[in-house]
Coordinates of C-alpha atoms in Angstrom, one line a residue:
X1 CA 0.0 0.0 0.0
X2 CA 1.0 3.3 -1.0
X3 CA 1.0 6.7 0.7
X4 CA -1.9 8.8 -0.6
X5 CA -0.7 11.8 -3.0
X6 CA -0.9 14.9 -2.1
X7 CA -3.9 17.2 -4.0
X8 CA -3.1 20.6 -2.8
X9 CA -0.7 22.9 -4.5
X10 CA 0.9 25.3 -3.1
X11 CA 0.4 28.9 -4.4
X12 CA 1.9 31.9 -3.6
X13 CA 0.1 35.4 -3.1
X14 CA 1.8 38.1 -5.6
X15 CA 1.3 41.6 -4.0
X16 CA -0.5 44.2 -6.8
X17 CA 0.9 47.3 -8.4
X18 CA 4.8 46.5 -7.6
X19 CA 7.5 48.9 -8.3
X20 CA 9.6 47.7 -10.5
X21 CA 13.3 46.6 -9.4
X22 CA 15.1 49.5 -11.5
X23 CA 13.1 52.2 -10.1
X24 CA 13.9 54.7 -7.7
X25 CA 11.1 53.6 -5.4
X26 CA 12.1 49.8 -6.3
X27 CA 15.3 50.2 -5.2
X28 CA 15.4 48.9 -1.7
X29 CA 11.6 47.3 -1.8
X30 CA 11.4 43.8 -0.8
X31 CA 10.6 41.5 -3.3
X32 CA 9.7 37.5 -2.3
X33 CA 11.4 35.4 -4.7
X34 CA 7.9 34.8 -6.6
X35 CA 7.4 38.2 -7.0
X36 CA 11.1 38.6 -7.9
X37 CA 10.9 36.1 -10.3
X38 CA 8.9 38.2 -12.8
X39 CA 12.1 40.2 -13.7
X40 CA 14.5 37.1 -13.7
X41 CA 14.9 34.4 -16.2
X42 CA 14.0 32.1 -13.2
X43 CA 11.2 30.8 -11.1
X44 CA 10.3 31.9 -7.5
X45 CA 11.0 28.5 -6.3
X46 CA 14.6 28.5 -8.6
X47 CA 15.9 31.6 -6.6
X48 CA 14.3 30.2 -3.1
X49 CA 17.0 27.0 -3.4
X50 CA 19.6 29.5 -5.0
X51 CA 19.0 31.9 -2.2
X52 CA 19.3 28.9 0.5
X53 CA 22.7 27.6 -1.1
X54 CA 23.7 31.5 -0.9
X55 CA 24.5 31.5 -4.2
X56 CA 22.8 34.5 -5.1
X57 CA 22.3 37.5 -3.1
X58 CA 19.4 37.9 -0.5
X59 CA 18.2 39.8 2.4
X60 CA 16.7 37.5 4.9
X61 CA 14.2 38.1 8.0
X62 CA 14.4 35.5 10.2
X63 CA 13.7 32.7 7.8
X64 CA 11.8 34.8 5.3
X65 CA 14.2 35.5 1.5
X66 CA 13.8 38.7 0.3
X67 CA 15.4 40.5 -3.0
X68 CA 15.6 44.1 -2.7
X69 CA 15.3 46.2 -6.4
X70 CA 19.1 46.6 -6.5
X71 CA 19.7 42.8 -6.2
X72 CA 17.4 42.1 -8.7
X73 CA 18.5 44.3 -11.0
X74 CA 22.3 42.9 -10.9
X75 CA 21.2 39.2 -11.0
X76 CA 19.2 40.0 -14.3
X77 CA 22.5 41.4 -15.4
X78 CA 25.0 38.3 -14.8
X79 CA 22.5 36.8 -17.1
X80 CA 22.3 39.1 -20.0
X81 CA 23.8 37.0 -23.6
X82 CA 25.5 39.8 -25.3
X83 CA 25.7 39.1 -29.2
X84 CA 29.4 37.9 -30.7
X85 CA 30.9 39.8 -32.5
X86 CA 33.9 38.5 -34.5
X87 CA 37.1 39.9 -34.4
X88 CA 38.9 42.3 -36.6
X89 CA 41.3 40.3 -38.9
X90 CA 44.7 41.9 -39.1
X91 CA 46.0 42.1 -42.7
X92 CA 49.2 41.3 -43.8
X93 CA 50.9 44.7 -45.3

């Protein structure tokens, strides 16, 4: 006999009319990582386990993860694929 599986999921409440993270009032506005993960290229629950390993940076209350605007804003930009460009060639004279 099996365990029964469980039927619930888990959602997360998303606070209305956010600043947004590059913002002057963004700035230093506390973000959950679900909310945060609307202006990253991962999921709430990604930057919860990247936040526990402390791989990223994070503000923490107690055992609450926050992202502030400004940490948001620079973990977007680690990720950012600039396009290649090829190098000059150097002719022979």
């Amino acid at each position: 006999m099996t365990a029964p599986r469980a039927t619930r999921k888990r959602t997360f409440e998303i606070r209305e009319n956010l600043p947004a993270p590059n913002s002057a009032e963004g700035a230093l506005f506390h973000y959950t990582p679900d909310e945060a993960a609307q202006w990253t290229p991962f999921r709430g629950r990604t930057l919860r386990n990247m936040a526990t390993k402390h791989e990223i940076e994070h503000s923490r209350n107690g055992r609450v993860i926050y992202f502030t605007g400004e940490q948001i804003v620079a973990l977007a930009q680690r990720h950012v694929v600039k396009p290649f460009q090829k190098p000059a060639v150097a002719r022979a004279a």
